[in-house]
CSV table of C-alpha atoms in Angstrom, one decimal:
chain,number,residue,atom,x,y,z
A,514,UNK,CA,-194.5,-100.8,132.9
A,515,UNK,CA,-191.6,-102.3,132.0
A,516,UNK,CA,-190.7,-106.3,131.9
A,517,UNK,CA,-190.4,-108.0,135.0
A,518,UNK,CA,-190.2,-105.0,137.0
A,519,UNK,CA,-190.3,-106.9,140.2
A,520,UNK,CA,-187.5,-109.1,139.5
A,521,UNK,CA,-185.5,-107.0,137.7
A,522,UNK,CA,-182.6,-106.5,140.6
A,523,UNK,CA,-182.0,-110.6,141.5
A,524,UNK,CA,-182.0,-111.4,137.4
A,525,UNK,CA,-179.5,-107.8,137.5
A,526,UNK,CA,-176.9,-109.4,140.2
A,527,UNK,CA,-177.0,-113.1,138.8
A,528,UNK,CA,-176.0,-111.7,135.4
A,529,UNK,CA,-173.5,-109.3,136.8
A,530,UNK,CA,-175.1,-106.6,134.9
A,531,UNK,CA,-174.4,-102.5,135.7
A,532,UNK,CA,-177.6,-101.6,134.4
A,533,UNK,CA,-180.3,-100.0,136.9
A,534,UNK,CA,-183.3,-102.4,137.7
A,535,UNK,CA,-186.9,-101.2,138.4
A,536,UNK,CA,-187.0,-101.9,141.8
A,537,UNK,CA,-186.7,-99.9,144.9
A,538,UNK,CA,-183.4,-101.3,146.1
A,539,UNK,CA,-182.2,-100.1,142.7
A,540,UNK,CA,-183.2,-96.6,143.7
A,541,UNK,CA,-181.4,-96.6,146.8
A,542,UNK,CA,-178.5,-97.2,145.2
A,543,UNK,CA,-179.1,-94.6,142.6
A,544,UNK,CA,-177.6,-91.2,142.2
A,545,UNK,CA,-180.2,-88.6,143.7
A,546,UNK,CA,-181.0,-85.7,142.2
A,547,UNK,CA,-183.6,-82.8,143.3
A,548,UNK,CA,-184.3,-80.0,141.8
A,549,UNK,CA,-186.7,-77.0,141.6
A,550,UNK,CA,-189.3,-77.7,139.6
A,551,UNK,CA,-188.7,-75.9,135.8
A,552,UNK,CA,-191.3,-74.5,134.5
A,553,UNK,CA,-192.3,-75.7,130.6
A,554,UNK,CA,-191.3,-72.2,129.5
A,555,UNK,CA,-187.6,-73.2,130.2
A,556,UNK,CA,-188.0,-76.4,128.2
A,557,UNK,CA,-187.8,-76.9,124.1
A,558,UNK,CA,-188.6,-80.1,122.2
A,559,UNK,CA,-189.9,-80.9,118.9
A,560,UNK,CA,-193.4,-82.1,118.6
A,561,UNK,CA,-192.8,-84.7,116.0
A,562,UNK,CA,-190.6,-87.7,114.9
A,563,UNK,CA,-186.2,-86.1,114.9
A,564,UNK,CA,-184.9,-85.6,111.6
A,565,UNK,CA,-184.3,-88.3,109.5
A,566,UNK,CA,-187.2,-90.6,110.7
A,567,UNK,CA,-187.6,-93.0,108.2
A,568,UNK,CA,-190.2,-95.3,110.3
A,569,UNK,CA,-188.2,-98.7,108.4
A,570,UNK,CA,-186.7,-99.7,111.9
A,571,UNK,CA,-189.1,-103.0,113.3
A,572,UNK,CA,-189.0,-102.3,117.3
A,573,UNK,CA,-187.7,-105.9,118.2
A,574,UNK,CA,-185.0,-105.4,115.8
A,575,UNK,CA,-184.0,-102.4,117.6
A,576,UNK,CA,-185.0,-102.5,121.4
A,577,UNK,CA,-183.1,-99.9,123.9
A,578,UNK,CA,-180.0,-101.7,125.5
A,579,UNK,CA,-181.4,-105.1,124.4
A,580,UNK,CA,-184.6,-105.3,126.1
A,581,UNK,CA,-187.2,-102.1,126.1
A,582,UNK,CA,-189.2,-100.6,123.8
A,583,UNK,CA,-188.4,-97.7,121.9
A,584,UNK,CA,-191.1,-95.2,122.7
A,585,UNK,CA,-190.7,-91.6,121.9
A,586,UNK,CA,-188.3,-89.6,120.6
A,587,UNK,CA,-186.4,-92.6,118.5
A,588,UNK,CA,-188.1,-95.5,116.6
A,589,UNK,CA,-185.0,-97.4,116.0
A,590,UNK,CA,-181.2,-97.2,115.8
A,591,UNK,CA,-181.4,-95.9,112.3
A,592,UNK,CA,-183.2,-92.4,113.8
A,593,UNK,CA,-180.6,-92.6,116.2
A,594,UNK,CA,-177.7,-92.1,113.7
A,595,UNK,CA,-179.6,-89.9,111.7
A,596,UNK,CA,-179.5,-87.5,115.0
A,597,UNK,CA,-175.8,-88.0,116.0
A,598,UNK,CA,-174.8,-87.0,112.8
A,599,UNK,CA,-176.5,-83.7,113.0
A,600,UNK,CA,-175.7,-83.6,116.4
A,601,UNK,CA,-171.9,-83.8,115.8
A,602,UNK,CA,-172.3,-81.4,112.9
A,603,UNK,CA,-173.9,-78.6,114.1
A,604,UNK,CA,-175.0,-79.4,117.8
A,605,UNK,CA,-178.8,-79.3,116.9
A,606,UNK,CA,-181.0,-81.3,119.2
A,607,UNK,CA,-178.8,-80.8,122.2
A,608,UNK,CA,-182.1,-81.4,124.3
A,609,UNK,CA,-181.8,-85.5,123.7
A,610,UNK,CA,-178.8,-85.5,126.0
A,611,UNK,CA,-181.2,-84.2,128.7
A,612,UNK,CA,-183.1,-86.6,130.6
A,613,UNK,CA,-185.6,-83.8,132.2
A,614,UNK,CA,-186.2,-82.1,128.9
A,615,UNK,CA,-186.8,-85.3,126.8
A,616,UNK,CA,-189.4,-86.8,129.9
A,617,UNK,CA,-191.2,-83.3,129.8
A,618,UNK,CA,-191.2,-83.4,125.9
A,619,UNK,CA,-192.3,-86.5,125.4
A,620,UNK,CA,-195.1,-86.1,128.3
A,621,UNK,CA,-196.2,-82.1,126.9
A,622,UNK,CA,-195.5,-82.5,123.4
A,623,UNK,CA,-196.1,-86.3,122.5
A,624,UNK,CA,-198.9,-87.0,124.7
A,625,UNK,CA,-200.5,-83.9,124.8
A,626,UNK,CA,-200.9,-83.7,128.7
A,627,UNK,CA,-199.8,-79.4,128.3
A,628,UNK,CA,-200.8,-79.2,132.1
A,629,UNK,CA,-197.7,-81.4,133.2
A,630,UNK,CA,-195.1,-78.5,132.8
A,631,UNK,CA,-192.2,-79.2,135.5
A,632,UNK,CA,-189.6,-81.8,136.8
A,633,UNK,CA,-190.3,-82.6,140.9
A,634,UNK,CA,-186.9,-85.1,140.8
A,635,UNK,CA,-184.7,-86.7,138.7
A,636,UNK,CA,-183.2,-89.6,139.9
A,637,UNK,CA,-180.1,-90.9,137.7
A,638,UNK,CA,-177.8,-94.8,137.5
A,639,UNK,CA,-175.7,-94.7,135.0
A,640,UNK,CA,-177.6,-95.3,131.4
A,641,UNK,CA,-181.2,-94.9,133.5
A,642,UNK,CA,-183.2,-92.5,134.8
A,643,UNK,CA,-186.2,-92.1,136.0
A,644,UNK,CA,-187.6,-88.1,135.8
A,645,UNK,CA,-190.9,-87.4,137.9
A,646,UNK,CA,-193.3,-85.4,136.0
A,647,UNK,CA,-195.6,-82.9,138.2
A,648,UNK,CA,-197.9,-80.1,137.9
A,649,UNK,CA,-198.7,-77.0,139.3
A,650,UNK,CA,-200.0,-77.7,142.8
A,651,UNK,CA,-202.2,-75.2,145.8
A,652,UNK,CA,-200.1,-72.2,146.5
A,653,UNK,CA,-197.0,-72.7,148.4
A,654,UNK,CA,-197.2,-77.1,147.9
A,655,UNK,CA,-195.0,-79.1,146.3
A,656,UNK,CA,-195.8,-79.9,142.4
A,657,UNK,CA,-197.2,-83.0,142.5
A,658,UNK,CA,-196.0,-86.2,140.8
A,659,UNK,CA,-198.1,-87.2,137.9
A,660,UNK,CA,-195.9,-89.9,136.7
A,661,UNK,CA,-192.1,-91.2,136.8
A,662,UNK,CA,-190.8,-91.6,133.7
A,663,UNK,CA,-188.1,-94.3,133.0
A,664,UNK,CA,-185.6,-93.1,130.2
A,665,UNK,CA,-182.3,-95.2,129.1
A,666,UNK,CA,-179.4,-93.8,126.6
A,667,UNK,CA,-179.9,-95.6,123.2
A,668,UNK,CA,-176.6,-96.5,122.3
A,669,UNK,CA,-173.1,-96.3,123.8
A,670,UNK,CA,-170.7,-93.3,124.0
A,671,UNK,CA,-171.1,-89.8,125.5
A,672,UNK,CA,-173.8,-89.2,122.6
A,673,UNK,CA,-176.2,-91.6,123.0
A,674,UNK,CA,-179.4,-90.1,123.4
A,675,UNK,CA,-181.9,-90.8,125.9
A,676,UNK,CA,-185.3,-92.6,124.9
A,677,UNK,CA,-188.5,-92.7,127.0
A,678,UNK,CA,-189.3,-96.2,127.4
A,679,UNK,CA,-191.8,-96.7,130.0
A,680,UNK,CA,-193.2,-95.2,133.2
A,681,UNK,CA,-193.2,-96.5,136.8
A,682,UNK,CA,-196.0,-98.0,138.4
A,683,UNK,CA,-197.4,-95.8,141.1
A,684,UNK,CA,-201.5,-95.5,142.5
A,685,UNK,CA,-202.2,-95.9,138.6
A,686,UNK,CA,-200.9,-99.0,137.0
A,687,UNK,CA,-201.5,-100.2,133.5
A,688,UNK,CA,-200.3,-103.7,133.6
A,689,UNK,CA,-202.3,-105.1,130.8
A,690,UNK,CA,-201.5,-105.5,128.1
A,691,UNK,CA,-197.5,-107.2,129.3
A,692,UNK,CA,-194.5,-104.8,128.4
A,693,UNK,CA,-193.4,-105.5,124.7
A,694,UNK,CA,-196.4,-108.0,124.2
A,695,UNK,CA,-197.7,-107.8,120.3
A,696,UNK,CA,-201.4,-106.7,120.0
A,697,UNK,CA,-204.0,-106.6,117.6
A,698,UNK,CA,-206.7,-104.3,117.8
A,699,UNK,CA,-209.4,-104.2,119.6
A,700,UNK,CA,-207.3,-104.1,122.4
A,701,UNK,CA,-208.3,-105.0,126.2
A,702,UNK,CA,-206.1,-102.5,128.5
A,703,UNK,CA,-206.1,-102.8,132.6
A,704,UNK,CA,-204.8,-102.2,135.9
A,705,UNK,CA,-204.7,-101.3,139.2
A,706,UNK,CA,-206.2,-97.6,140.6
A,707,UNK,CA,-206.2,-96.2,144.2
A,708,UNK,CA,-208.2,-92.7,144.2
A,709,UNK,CA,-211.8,-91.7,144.3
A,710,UNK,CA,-214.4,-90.7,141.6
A,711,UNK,CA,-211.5,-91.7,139.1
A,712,UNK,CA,-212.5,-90.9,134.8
A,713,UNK,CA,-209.6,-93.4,133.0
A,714,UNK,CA,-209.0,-92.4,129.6
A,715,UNK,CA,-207.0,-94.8,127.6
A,716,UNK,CA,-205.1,-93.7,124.4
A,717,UNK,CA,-202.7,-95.9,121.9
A,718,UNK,CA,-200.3,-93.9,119.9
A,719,UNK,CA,-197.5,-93.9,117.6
A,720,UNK,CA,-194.2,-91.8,117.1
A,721,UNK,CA,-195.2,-89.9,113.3
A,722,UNK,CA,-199.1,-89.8,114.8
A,723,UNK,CA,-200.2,-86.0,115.8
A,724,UNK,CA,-203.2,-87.7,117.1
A,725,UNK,CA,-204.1,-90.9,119.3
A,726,UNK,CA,-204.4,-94.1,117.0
A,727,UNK,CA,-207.0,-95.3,118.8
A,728,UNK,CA,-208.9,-93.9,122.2
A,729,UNK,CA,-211.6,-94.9,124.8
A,730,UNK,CA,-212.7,-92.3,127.2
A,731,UNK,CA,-213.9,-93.0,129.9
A,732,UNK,CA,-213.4,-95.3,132.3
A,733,UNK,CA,-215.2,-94.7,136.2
A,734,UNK,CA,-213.0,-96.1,138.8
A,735,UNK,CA,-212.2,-95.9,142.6
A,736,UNK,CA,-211.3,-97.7,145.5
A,737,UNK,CA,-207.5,-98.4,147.0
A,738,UNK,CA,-205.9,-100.6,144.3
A,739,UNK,CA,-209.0,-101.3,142.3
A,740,UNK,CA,-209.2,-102.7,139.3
A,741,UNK,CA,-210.0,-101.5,136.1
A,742,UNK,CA,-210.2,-102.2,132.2
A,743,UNK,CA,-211.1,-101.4,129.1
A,744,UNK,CA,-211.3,-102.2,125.2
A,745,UNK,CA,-210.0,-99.8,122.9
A,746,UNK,CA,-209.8,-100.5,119.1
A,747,UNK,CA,-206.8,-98.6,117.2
A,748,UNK,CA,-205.5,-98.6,113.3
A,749,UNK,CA,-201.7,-98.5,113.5
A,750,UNK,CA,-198.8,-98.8,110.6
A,751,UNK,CA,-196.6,-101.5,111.4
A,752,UNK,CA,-192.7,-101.1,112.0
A,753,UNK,CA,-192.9,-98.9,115.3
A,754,UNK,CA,-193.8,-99.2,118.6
A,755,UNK,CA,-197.2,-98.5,119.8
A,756,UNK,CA,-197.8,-96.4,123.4
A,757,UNK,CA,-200.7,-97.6,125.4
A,758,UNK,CA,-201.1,-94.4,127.8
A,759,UNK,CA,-203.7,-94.7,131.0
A,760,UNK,CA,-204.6,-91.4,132.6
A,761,UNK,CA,-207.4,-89.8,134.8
A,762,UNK,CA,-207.7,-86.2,136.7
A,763,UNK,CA,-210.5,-83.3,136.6
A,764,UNK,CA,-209.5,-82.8,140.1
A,765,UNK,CA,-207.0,-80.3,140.4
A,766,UNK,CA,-206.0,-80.9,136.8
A,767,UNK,CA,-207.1,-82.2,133.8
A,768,UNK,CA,-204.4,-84.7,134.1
A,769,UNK,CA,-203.3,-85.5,137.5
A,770,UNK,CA,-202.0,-89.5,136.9
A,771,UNK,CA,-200.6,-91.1,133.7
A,772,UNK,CA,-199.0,-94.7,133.1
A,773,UNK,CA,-197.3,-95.8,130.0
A,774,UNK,CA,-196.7,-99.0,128.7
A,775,UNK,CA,-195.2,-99.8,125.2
A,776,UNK,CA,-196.3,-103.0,122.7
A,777,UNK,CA,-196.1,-104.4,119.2
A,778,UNK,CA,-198.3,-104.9,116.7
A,779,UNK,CA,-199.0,-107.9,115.9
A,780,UNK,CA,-197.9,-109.2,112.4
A,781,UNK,CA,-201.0,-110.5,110.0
């Protein structure tokens, strides 16, 4: 769910550009990493905004190396600064220099989704990666995937933290509203689903938020690349990027999918 994900690579080689694209030519070229799964035991992250949040950072003013949103666990370059100099002071909040155990905070502690406890892959190009998310799976299987999360350092230097800013599109898309589009509530939210007897639930949140800003629940779906929608109504403060999170399961876990997109709100 991030812009242009399709055309990402051509725009990347035309610009002469090192950054990693979206596509799957840019994966092939990536640096591949697997890894036992880690259980959430092994994993620490805050459940709110780093210190010195200050929420006064406007997302366009401060997008994540000059075109994605700044989802979780920065709002802005401001909150960034605030970290490194605690950072270089006393070394607290090592865990924002790891890709795995920011992707798993943000996906256990932000979202709430406490079933998605271990890292399948990580898959690393140079200021990107993308960290697959699983769950505990049948005895003896592999965890399976529940989303990829994309992550890019904000900043330069061997500080710069990462940031989550979007996930991957996989059998659950959310592909409406567009990456970095400014909404107004109520908003209309769809996509794409392959699966069966498939309960959507669609969420809009905000770093500082415990809860959900807004919620619908629940959407029925099915079918191979279906798709779905729905109109969810939200009260959000403005100055931060919002998180429009899609997810269904009640399978073999409460969560099983997730897909996250990130927006503006839409100035009066």
């Amino acid at each position: 769910m991030k812009p242009l994900a399709r055309h990402v690579l051509p725009v990347l080689v035309v610009l002469g550009l090192a950054a990693a694209g979206c596509g799957s030519a840019g994966a092939q070229r990536a640096t591949t990493t697997t890894r036992t799964a880690v259980p959430a035991s092994s994993v620490t992250g805050p459940t709110a905004s780093p210190t010195g949040s200050t929420g006064a950072s406007r997302p366009r003013d401060g997008l994540v190396a000059g075109r994605y949103q700044p989802l979780w666990p920065f709002s802005g370059p401001d909150e960034v600064a605030a970290w490194r100099g605690a950072y270089r002071k006393d070394g607290r909040g090592a865990w924002h220099l790891d890709a795995r155990r920011t992707a798993l905070a943000f996906t256990r502690d932000y979202l709430g989704f406490t079933g998605i406890d271990r890292v399948a892959r990580t898959v690393t190009q140079g200021a990107h990666a993308r960290v697959h998310v699983a769950y505990r799976g049948e005895e003896g299987s592999r965890p399976p995937v529940a989303a990829v999360v994309h992550l890019v350092r904000y900043g330069s230097g061997g500080d710069a933290p990462w940031e989550v800013v979007g996930t991957d599109d996989t059998t659950l898309s959310l592909t409406r509203p567009a990456y970095g589009a400014a909404v107004r509530s109520p908003l209309t939210v769809g996509g794409r689903i392959s699966g069966v007897d498939e309960s959507i639930r669609v969420q809009v949140r905000q770093p500082g938020s415990a809860a959900p800003v807004g919620q619908k629940c629940c959407v029925s779906a099915g079918g191979s690349g279906s798709p779905w929608s729905a109109r969810v109504s939200f009260t959000a403060t403005p100055g931060r990027t919002l998180s429009v999170v899609a997810s269904t399961g009640g399978h073999l876990a409460a969560v099983e999918r997730f897909a996250v997109t990130g927006v503006t709100l839409a100035m009066p």
